[in-house]
Each structure stands twice: as C-alpha cells, then as structure tokens.
Short mmCIF file of C-alpha atoms in Angstrom, two decimals:
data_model
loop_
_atom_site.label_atom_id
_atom_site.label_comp_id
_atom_site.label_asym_id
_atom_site.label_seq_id
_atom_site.Cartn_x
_atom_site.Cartn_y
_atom_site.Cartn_z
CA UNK A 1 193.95 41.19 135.42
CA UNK A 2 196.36 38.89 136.48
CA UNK A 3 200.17 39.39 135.54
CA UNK A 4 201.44 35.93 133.97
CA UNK A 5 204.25 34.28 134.53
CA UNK A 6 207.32 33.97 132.37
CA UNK A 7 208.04 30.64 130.80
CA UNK A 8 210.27 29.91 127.91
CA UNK A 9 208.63 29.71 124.27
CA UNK A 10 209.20 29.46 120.73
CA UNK A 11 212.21 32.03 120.88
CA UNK A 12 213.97 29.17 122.86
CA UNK A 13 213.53 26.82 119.53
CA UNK A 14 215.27 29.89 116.88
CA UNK A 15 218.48 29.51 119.77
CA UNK A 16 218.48 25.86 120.09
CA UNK A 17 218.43 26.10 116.36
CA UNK A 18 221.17 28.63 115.92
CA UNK A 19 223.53 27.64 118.67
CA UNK A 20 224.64 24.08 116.62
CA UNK A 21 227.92 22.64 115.98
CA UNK A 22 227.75 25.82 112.91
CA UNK A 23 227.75 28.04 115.28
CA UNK A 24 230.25 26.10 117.52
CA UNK A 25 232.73 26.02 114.55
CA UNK A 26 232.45 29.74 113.53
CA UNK A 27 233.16 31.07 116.99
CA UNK A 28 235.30 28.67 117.88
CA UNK A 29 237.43 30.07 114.60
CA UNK A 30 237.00 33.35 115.05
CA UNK A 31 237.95 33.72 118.41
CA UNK A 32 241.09 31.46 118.05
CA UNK A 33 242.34 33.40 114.96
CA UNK A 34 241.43 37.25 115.66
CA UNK A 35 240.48 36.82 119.26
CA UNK A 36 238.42 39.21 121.12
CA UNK A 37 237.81 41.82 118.05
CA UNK A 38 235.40 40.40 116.37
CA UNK A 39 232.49 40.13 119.37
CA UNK A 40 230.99 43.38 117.39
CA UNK A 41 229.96 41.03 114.76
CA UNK A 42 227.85 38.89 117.46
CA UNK A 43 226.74 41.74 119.07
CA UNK A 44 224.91 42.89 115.58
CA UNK A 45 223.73 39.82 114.75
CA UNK A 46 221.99 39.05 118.31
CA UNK A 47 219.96 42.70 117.53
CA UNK A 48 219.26 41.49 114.00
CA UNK A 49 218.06 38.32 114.87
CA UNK A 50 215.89 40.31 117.27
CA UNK A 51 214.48 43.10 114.92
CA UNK A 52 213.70 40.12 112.41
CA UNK A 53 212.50 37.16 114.81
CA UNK A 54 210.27 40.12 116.68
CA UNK A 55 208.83 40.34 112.76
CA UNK A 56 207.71 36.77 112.84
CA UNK A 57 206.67 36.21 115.86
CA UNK A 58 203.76 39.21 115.63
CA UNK A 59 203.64 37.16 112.23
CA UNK A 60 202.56 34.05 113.78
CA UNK A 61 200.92 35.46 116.86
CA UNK A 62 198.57 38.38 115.27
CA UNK A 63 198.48 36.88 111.76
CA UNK A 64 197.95 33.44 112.30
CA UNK A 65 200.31 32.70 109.56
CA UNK A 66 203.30 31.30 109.09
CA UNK A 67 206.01 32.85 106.91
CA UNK A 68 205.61 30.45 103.90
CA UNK A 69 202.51 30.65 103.80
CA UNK A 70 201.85 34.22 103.93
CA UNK A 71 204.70 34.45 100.97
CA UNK A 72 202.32 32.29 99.23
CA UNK A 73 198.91 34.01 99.80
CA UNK A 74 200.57 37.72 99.15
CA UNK A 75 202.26 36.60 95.33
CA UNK A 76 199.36 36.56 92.95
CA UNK A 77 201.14 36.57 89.90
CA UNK A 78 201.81 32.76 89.24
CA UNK A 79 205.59 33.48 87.61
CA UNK A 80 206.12 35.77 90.61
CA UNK A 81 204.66 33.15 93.09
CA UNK A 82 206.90 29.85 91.25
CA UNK A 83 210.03 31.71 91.65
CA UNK A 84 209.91 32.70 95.50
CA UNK A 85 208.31 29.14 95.68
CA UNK A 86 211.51 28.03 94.41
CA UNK A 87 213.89 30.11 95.64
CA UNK A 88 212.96 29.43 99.15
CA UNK A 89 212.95 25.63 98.71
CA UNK A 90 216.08 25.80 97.57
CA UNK A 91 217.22 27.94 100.18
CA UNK A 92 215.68 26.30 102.89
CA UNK A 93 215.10 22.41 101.99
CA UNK A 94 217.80 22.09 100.16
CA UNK A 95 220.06 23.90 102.45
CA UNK A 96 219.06 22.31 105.62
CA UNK A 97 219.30 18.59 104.03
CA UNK A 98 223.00 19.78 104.15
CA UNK A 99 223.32 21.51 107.22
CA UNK A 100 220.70 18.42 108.59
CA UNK A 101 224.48 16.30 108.01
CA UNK A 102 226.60 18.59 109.75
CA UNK A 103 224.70 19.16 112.48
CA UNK A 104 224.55 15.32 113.11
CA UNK A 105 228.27 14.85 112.33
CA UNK A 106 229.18 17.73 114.64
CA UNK A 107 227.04 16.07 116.94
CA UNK A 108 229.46 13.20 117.12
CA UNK A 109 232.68 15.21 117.43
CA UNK A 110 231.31 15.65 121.01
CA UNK A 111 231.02 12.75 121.68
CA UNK A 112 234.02 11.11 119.78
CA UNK A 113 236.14 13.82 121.88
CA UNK A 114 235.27 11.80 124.96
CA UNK A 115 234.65 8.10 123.92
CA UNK A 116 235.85 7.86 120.83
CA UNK A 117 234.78 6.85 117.55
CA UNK A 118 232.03 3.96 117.96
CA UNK A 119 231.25 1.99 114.11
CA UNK A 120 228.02 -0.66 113.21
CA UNK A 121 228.95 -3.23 110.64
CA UNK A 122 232.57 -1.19 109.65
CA UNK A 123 230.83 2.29 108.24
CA UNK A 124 228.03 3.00 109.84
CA UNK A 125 228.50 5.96 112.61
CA UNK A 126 227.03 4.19 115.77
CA UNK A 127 226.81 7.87 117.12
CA UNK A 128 225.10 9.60 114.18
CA UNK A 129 222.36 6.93 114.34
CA UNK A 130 221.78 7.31 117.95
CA UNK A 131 221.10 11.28 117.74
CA UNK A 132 219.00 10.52 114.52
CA UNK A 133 216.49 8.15 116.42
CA UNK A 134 216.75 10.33 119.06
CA UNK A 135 215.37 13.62 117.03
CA UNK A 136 213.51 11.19 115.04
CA UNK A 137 211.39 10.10 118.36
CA UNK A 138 210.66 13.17 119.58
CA UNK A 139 209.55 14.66 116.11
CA UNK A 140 207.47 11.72 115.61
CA UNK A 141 205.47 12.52 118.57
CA UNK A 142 203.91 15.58 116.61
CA UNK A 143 204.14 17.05 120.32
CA UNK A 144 205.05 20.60 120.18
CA UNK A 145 205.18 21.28 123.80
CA UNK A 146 207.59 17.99 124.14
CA UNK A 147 209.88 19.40 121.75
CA UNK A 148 209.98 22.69 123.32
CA UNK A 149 210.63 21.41 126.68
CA UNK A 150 213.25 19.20 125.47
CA UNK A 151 215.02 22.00 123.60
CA UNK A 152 214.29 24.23 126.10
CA UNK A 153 216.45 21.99 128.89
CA UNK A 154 219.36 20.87 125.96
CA UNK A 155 220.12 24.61 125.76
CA UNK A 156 220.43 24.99 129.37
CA UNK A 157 222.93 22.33 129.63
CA UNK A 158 224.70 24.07 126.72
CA UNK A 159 224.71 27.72 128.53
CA UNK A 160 226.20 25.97 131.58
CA UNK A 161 228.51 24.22 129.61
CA UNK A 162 230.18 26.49 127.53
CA UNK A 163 229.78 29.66 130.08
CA UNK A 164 231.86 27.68 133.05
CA UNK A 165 234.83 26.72 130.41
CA UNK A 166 234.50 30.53 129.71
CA UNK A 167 235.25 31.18 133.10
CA UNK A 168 238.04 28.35 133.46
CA UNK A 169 239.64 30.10 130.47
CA UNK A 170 239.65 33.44 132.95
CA UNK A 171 239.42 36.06 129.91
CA UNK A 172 240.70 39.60 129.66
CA UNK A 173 237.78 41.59 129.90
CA UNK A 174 239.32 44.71 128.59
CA UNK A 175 239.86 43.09 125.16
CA UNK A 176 236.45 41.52 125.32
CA UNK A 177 234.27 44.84 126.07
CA UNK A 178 236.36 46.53 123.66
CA UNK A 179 235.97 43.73 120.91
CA UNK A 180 232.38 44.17 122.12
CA UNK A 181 232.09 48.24 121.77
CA UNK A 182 234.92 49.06 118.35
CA UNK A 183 233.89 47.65 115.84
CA UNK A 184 237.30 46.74 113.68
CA UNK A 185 237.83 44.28 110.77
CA UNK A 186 241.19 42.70 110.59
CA UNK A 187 242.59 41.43 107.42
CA UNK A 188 241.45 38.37 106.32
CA UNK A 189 238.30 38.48 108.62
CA UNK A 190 235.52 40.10 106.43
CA UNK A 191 234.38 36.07 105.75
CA UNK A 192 234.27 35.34 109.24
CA UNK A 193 232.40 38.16 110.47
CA UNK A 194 229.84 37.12 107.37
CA UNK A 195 229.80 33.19 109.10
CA UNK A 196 228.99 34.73 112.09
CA UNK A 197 225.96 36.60 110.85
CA UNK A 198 225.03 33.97 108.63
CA UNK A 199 224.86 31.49 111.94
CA UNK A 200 223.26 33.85 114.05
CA UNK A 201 220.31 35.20 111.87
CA UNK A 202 219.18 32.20 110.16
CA UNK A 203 216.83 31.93 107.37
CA UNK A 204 215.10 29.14 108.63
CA UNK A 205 214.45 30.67 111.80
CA UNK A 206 212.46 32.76 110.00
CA UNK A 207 209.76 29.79 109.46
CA UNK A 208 210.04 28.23 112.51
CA UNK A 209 209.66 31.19 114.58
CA UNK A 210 206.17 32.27 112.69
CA UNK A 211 204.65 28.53 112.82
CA UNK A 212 206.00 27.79 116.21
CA UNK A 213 204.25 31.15 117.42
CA UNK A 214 201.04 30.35 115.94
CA UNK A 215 200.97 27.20 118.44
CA UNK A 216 202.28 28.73 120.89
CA UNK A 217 199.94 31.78 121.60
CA UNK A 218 196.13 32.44 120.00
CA UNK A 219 195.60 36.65 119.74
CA UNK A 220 197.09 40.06 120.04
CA UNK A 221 197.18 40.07 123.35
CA UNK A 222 199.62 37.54 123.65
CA UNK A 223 201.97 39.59 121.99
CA UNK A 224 203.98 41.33 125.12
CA UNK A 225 204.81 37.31 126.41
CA UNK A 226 206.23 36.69 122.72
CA UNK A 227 208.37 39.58 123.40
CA UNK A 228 209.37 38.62 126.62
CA UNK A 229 210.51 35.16 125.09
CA UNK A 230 212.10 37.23 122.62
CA UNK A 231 214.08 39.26 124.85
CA UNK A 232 215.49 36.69 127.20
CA UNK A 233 216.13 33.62 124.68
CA UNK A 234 217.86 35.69 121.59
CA UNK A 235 220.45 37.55 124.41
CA UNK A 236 221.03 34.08 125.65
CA UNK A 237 222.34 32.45 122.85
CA UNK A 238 224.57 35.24 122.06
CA UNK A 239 225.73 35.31 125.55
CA UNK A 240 226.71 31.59 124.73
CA UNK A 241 228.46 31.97 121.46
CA UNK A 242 230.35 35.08 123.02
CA UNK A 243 231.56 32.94 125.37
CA UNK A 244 232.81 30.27 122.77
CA UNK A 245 234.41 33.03 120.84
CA UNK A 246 236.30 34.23 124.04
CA UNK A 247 237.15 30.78 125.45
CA UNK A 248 239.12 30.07 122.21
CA UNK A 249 240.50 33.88 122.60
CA UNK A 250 241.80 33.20 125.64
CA UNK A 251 243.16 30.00 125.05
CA UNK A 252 244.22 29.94 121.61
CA UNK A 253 245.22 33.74 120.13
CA UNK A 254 248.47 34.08 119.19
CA UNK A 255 249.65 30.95 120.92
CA UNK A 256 250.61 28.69 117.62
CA UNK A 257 248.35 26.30 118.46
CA UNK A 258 245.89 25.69 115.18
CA UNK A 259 242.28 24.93 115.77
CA UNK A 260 240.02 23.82 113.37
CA UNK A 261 237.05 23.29 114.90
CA UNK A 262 235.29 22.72 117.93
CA UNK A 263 236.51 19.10 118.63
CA UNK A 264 240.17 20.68 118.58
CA UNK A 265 239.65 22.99 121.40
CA UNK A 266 238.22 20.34 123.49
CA UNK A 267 241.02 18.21 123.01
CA UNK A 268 243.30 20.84 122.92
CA UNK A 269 241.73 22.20 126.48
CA UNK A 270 242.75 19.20 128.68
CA UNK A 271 246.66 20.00 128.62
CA UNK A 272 245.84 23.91 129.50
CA UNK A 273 243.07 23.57 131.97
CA UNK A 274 242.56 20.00 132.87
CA UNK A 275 239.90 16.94 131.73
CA UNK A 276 236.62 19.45 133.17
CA UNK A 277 237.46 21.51 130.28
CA UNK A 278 237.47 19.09 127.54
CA UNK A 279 234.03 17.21 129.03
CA UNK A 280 232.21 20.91 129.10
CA UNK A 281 233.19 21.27 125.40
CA UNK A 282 232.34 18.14 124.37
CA UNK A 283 228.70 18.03 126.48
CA UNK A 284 228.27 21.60 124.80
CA UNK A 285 229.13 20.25 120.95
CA UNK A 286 226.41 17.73 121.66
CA UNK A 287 223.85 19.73 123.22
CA UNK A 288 224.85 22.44 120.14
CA UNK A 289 224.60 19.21 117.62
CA UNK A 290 221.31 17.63 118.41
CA UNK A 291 219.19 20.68 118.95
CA UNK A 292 220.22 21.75 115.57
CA UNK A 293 219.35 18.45 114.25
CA UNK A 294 215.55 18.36 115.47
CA UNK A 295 214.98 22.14 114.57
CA UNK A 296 216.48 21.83 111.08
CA UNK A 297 213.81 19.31 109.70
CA UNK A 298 211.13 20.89 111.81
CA UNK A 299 211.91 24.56 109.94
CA UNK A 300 211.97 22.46 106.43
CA UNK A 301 208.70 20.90 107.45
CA UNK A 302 207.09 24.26 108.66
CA UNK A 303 208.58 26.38 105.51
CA UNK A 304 207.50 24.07 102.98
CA UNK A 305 204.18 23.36 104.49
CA UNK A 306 203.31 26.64 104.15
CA UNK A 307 204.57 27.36 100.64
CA UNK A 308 203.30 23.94 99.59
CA UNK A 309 199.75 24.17 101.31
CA UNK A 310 200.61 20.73 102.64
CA UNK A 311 198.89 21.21 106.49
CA UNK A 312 200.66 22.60 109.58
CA UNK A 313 199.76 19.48 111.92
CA UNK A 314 203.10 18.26 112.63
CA UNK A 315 200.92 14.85 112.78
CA UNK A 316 200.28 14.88 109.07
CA UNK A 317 202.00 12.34 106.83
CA UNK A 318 203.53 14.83 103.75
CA UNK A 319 204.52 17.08 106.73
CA UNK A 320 206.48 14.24 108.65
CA UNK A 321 207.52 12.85 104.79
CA UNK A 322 209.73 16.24 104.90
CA UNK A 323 211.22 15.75 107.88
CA UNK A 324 211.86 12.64 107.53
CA UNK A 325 213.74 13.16 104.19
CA UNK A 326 216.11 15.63 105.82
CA UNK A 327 217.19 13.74 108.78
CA UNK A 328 217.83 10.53 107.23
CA UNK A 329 219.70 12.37 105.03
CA UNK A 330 221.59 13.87 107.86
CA UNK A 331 222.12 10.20 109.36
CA UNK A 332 223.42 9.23 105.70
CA UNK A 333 225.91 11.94 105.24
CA UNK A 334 227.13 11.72 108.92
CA UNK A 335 227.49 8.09 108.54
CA UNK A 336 229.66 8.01 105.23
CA UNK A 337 232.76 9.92 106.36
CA UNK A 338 231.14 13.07 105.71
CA UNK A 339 233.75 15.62 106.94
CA UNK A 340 231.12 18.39 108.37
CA UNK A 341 233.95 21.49 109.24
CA UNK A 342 234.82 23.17 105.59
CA UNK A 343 231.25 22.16 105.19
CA UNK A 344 229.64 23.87 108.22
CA UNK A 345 231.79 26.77 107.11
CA UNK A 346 230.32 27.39 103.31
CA UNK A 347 227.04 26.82 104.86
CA UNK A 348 227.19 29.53 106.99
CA UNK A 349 229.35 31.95 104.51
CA UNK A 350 225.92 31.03 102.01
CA UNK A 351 223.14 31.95 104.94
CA UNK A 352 224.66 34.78 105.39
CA UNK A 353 224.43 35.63 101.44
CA UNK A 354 220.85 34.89 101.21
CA UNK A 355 219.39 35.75 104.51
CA UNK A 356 218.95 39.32 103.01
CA UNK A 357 216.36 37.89 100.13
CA UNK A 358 214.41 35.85 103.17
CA UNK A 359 214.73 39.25 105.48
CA UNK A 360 213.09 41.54 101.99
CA UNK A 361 210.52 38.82 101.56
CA UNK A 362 209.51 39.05 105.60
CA UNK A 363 209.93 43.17 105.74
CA UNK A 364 207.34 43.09 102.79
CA UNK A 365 204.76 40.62 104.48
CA UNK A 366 205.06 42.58 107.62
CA UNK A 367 203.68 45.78 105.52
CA UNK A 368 200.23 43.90 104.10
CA UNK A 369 197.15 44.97 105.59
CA UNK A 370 195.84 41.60 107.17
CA UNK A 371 198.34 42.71 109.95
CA UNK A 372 195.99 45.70 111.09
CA UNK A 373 197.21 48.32 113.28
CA UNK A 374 200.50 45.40 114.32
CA UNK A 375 201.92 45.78 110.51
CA UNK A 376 205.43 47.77 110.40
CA UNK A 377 205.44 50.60 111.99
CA UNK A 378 208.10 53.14 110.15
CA UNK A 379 210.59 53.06 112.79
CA UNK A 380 210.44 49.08 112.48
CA UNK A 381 211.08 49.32 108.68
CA UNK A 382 213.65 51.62 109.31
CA UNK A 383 215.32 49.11 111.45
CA UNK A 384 214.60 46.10 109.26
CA UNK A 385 216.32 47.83 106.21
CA UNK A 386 219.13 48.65 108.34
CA UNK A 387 219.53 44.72 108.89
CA UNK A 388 219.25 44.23 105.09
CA UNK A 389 221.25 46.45 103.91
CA UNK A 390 224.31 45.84 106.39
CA UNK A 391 223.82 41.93 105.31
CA UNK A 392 223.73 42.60 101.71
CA UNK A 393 226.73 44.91 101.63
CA UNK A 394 228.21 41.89 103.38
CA UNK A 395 227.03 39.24 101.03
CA UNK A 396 228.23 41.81 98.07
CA UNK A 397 232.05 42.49 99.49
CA UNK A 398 232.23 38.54 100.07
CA UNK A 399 231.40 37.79 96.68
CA UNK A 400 233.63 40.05 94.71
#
C-alpha cells in the first residue's frame, strides 16, 4: 500500500477562519499591553482547538455528518430539539452576520493603512465592496476545492507576512518561552486571555470543520490524513498569532505608545522599523480579513444546513440564500462607518462565553453509537472536559 502524500485540507479552512482581523486585534492588544506573558493563553487554545477540531473531523470523516446535523438527528424530544435549534442559530448566524462586518471592515484597515481610504458615491466603502465580490465569487462557484486552494495560499501569504515583521521586531526570546511555559495572569488581563480563547477555538469552526471533512475524505481510513491536516494547520496558525502577539511585545510594551488595533501597529511600525514593516502588517490584516470573510458565511451556511435540513450542496439556492444574507450584511455594516475594533473585541469576549455550550453539545455527539469503535474513547473525554471546564470557569470569572 502506497504511503500518500501530504496536502493541505479542511484544517487549513478552521485557520484561515480563525486567523481574521479578530484575531489580529486580540493579539495585537495583548501583546502591546502585557507583552510576552500571556503566550500561555495561545498555547492552550492551539491544543483546544486541536482536542475539539480532531472531534469533528472523525465527525465528518467516519460519520458522514456534519455537526448540525447530527445535533439534530440525536435530540428527539421536540422542546429539547427547538431550543439547541435555537440556541445555535443564534450563536452561530446571528453571531457571524456580526463578525461577517468586522471581518470585512478589518479587511479594509489593511488596506486603508497603505492607500488610504477609497469612497463610491460619498458612503459607500470602495474597499469593503471589493473583498465582498471577491468572497462572493468564489462562494458562488459552489467549488469546494477552489475555496480551499484559495484559502489555503491567502494563509500562506499571511504566515510570511506576519512571521518576517516578527523577526524585524528581533524579540527577546527569554520573555517569550517563558510567557510560553508560566502561565501568569496580570491584573486586568483575565478578559484578554478569554478574547484569545474565544478567537482561537471558534464555535463555528466547529461546523465547518465536520461538513468540510465530509467533502474532503469518504471512510475511516482516511482518518490518519485528517490528522495530519490537523496537526500541521492548527500549530500554524498559532505560530502566526504568537508572532503578532510578540511583534507588538517587542515593539510596543511599556513604551507609551497606545495601540488599538492592528491598523495602529502598522502605522505605528514605519517610524521604528521602516515602510517593509508597515506593508507586511497591512498585507497580513488583509489576508487575516478576507479569509475570515469567505469562511464566516460558509460555517453559517454549513451549521444551519444541517440543523435546518436545508441540503449540504453548496450549489443549492436556501444554502447560498444564507450566505448570501451574511455577507451582504458584512458589506452593509463595513460600508456605513461601522467601527469594527470595540466590536471585534465583544465578539470574541462572547465566543469565548459560549464556545463551552457548542464544545458539551460536540463531546456528547462524539459518545452516540453511529460512531462505532471511532466514538470517544475515555482518555478523549477526559481531555474534552478538560477544554470545557477551563473555558467555562473562564466564561464564569468574566461574567461576575
């Protein structure tokens, strides 16, 4: 039997997805106000999202399901099945109609860091329409493996981006292995280290990563390639937000300069380290910015779908009706003056909050029997209610 050959699958869609201008925003804040201490918070995250995203992808692979729709099939009682029907809509479609505008908007502060602000007929964002008709093309095509490949090379131009103004910002890598290794929580930071979780392992992912599987691979025996995928992709995009929150470390901590979000530290970048700098950022915020803004409608489509019993065939009108609804509302916010930043922020402070329903609604589908010998194994529970727990004592200290 012939060994195959890596390639880069589904697991490249749940980074593209989590590495947007969210993410970009978080890390940028965390590393600029606490520095290098807070890279514990990352590394967690990057082995949650792994434990969970593992979950779905043996989901989608041996159980030819995707997460919304299993949810669906394993709730018999109707009041039982209406309320997780509407909690995840509202966590999902609602949530990424939001997010669908900030990712678009954030989107532009890349660009507007390098060409400035560019405005159709006095209000509309020139820039936020371009990157809508842009995702809206490619979604349109119903093409998974077009998508993928097109994700696939955006996040490669965002590692390279935001890695080589990591190493233009020449870090100290004592404080960052030991912000990596000690885990410490600074005053003031316990909502941070929650935005960082709650842009790392995100709900939606959840979806994606079971439906996109499905396509992707056919049996059981596919499963060590998901893995592999799993393995290199997840690392990957924590290796790039580490090196966000250490470029703004480095640059930034306990200088008096104040950054507020990404499109700060790439204009505040060209005075300490020259114009290369502030281009890298800005490429990065758009690669980070329109990734997010094709995989956020696509996880909305895919989620309800499934709950909805609408069709998985990306070619299907009600499924392209949902994405559809969430990127022009994207465009629409983006376009109106929506500020995206304190925005971005709540959004990621409220993933973080309900990511641990999503995670107890996955830990249970992974123990029916339609899974066969690949349901849960004990030490996988184990690990999964580790995850939970952690992110709903969290949730529960940011909340009181």
């Amino acid at each position: 039997m012939t060994k195959r050959k890596f390639s880069f699958g589904p697991a490249t869609l749940v980074t593209a997805a989590f590495i947007g201008p969210g993410t970009v925003t978080v890390a940028t804040k965390a590393g600029a106000s606490f520095g290098f201490v807070l890279l514990w918070a990352l590394v967690f995250s990057v082995i949650a999202t792994m434990i969970l995203q593992e979950m779905t992808a043996r989901l989608g692979v041996v159980g030819r399901k995707g997460l919304g729709e299993s949810i669906r099939e394993q709730f018999t009682n109707p009041l039982a099945r209406g309320v997780a029907v509407i909690l995840i809509i509202s966590a999902i479609v609602i949530g990424n109609a939001a997010y669908e505008g900030g990712n678009i908007a954030g989107a532009t502060l890349g660009i507007d860091a390098v060409f400035g602000e560019w405005f159709l007929a006095g209000t509309l964002n020139g820039w936020a329409l371009l990157i809508g008709i842009i995702a809206f093309v490619l979604l349109w095509t119903g093409s998974y493996k077009l998508i993928e490949r097109f994700l696939i090379a955006i996040v490669l131009v965002m590692s390279v981006s935001f890695i080589l103004t990591f190493i233009i910002t020449k870090p100290d890598f004592g404080e960052l292995f030991s912000g990596l290794l000690i885990p410490t929580l600074p005053d003031g930071a316990t909502l941070t280290v929650i935005a960082l979780i709650g842009t790392t392992v995100v709900p939606y992912n959840l979806f994606l990563h079971a439906s996109s599987a499905k396509k992707k691979w056919h049996d059981e025996n596919d499963l060590p390639e998901a893995r592999r995928d799993l393995l290199i992709s997840i690392p990957l995009g924590g290796l790039i937000t580490m090196a966000i929150i250490s470029t703004a470390a480095s640059a930034f901590f306990s200088k008096q300069i104040e950054i507020n979000s990404a499109a700060d530290m790439a204009l505040s970048l060209e005075p300490l380290f020259g114009a290369s700098a502030k281009y890298l950022i800005a490429l990065g915020l758009f690669s980070a910015g329109i990734t997010s803004a094709i995989t956020a409608p696509l996880a909305s489509a895919y989620a309800l779908a499934g709950l909805m019993q609408l069709g998985n065939d990306m070619r299907y009108i009600k499924f392209r009706a949902v994405w559809i609804g969430i990127l022009v509302t994207g465009v629409i916010l983006a376009s109106i003056g929506f500020k995206p930043i304190s925005i971005i922020w709540f959004a990621q402070i409220a993933n973080g909050i309900l990511l641990p329903v999503i995670a107890i609604f996955l830990l249970w589908t992974m123990n029916q029997s339609f899974l066969g010998k690949h349901k849960n194994s004990i030490t996988q529970n184990i690990l999964g209610g580790l995850v939970v727990l952690v992110t709903l004592m969290l949730s529960g200290r940011s909340l009181m």
